Coordinates of C-alpha atoms in Angstrom, one line a residue:
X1500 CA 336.9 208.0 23.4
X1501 CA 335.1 204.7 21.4
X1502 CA 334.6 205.6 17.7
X1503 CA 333.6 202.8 16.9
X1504 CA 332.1 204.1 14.0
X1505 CA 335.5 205.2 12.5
X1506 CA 337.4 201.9 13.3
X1507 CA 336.7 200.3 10.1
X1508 CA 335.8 201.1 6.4
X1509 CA 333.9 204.4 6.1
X1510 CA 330.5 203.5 6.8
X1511 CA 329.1 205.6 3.8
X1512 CA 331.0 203.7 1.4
X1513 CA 330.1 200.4 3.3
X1514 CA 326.1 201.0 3.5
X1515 CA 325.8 203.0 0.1
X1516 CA 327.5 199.6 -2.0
X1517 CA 325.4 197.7 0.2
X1518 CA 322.1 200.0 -1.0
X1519 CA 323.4 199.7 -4.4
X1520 CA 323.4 195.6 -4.6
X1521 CA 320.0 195.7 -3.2
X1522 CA 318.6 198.0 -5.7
X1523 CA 320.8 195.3 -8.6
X1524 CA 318.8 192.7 -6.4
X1525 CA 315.4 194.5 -6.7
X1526 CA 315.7 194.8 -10.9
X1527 CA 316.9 191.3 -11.0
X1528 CA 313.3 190.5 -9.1
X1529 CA 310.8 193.4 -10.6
X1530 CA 311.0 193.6 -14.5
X1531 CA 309.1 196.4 -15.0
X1532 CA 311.4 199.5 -15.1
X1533 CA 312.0 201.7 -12.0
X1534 CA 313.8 204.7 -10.3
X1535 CA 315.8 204.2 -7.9
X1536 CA 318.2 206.4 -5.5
X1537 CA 320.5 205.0 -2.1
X1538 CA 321.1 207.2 1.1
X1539 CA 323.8 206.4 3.7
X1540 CA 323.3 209.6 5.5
X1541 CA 324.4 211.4 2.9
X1542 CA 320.8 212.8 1.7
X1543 CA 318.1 214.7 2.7
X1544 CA 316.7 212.4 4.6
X1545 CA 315.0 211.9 8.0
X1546 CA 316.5 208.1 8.0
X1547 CA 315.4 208.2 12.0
X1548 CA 312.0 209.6 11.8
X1549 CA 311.2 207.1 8.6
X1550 CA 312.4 203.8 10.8
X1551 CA 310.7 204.5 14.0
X1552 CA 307.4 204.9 11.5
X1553 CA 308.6 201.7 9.7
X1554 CA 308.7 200.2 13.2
X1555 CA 312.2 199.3 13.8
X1556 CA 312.8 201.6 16.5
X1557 CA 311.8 205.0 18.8
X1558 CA 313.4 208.2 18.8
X1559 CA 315.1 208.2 22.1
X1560 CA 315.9 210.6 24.4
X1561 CA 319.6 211.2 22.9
X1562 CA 317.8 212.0 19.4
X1563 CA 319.0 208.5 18.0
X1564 CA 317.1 205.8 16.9
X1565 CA 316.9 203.2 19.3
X1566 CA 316.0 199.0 18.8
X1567 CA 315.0 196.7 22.1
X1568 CA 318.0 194.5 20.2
X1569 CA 320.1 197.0 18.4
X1570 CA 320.5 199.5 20.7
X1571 CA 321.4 202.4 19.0
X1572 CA 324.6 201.2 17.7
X1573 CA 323.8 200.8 13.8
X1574 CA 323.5 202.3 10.7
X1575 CA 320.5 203.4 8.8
X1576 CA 320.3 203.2 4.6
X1577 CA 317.3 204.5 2.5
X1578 CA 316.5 203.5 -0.8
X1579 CA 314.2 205.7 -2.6
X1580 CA 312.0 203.9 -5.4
X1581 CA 309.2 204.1 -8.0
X1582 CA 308.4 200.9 -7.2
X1583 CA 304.9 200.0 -5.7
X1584 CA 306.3 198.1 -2.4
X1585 CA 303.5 196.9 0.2
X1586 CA 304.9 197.2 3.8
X1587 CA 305.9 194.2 5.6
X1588 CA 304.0 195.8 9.1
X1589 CA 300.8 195.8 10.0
X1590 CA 298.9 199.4 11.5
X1591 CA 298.9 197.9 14.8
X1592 CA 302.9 197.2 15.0
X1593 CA 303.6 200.8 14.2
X1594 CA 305.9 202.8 15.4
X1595 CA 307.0 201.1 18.6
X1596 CA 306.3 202.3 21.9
X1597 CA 309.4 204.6 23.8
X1598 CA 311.2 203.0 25.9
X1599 CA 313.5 205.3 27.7
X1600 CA 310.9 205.5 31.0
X1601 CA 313.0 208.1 33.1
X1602 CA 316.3 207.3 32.2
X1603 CA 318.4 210.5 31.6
X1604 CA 322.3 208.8 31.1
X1605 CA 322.3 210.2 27.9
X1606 CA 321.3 213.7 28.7
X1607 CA 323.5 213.7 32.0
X1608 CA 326.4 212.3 30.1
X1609 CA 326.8 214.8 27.8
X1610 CA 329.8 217.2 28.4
X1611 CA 328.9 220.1 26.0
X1612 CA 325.0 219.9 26.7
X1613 CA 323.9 219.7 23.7
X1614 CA 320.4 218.1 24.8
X1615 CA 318.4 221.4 25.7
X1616 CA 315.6 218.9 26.9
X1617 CA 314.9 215.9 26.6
X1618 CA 314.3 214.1 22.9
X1619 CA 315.8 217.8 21.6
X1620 CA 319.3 218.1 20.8
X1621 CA 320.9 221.6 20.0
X1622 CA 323.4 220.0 17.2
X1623 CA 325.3 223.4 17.7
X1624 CA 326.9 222.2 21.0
X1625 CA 327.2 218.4 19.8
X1626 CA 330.9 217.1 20.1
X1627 CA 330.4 215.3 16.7
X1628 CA 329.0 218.2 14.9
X1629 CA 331.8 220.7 16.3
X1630 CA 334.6 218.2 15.2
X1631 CA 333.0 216.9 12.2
X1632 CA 330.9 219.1 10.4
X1633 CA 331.7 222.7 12.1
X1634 CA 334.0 224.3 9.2
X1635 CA 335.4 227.0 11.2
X1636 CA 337.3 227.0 14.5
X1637 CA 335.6 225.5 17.6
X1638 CA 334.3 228.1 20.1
X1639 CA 336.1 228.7 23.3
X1640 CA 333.5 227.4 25.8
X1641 CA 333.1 224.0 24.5
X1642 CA 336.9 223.3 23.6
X1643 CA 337.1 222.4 27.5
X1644 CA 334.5 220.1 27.7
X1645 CA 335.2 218.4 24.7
X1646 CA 338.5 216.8 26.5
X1647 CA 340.3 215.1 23.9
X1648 CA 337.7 214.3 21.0
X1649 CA 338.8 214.8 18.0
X1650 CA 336.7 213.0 16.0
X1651 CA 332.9 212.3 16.5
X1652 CA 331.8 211.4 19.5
X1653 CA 329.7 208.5 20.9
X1654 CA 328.9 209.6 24.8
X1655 CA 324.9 209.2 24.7
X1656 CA 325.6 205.9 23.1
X1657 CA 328.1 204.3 25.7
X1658 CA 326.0 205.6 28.1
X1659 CA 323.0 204.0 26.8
X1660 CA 321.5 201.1 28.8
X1661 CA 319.6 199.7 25.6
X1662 CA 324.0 199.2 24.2
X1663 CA 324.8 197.5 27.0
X1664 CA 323.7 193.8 24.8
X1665 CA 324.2 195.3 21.5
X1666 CA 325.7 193.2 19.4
X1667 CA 329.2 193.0 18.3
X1668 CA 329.3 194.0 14.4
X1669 CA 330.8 191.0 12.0
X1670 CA 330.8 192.7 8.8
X1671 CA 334.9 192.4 8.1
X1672 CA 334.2 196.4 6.6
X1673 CA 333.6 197.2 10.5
X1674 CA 336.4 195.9 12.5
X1675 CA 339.0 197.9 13.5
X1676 CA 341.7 198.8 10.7
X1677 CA 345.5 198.2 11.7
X1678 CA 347.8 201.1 10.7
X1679 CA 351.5 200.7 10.2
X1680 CA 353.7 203.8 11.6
X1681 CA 355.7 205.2 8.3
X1682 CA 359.0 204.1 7.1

């Protein structure tokens, strides 16, 4: 059970003040007024869909985003703007070819089955949606093969052979918090 995720500061607080500086960065730089709104998953946003056509990634197999670097172990943030941005990319660079091949760790991995087929997820039977976003009690067939998640869950991702040389993050925000027991 790696949450690695959850070890730190909340990464929606983390990316969003982030966002924020680089939108204060962008009005320092552009002095023509401009709208601007941040996402760190927390909009209505497909962040995933907009990076693979931004070319940072493809949509593997496991739904996720994935990098020939990254992995799929990072975050995604979206800044929303007026502003009249050319992209950095060329047509030819765009989006990046798939790389999963026939690879099927993250499907097979999977103790709830939430992957109905390949690159299609059923987010009903998702450990991270049933302990995180499910408001109501989790149904009976999944509460076996959830084992002892509580909290998220990052299976398809530890599984992954495109994490095996993701890097460590640095950011002091994202390492591990120390708790002291009460009293």
């Amino acid at each position: 059970m790696d949450f690695q995720y959850a070890w730190g500061r909340d990464y929606h607080e983390v990316l969003r003040d982030r966002l924020d500086r680089l939108v204060d960065s962008l009005r320092e730089h552009f002095s023509r007024p401009f709208k601007a709104r941040s996402y760190a998953d927390t909009g209505p946003i497909q962040e995933r869909v907009l990076a693979k056509h931004a070319g940072l990634g493809w949509l593997g197999k496991n739904t996720l985003l994935l990098n020939e670097t990254l992995g799929s172990f990072f975050f995604l943030g979206v800044i929303l703007t007026t502003l009249d941005l050319l992209p950095s990319l060329t047509a030819n660079e765009l989006p990046p070819p798939d790389l999963c091949g026939n690879c099927r760790q993250c499907l097979d991995a999977c103790p709830t089955q939430a992957f109905v087929e390949p690159y299609v997820m059923d987010a009903r039977r998702c450990i991270s949606y049933l302990t995180i976003e499910l408001r109501q009690g989790v149904a009976e067939e999944f509460r076996e093969p959830m084992g002892r998640h509580v909290f998220g869950c990052d299976i398809c991702q530890d599984v992954c052979p495109w994490n095996r040389r993701a890097p460590i993050a640095a950011l002091e925000d994202f390492q591990p918090r120390m708790f002291s027991p009460p009293g």
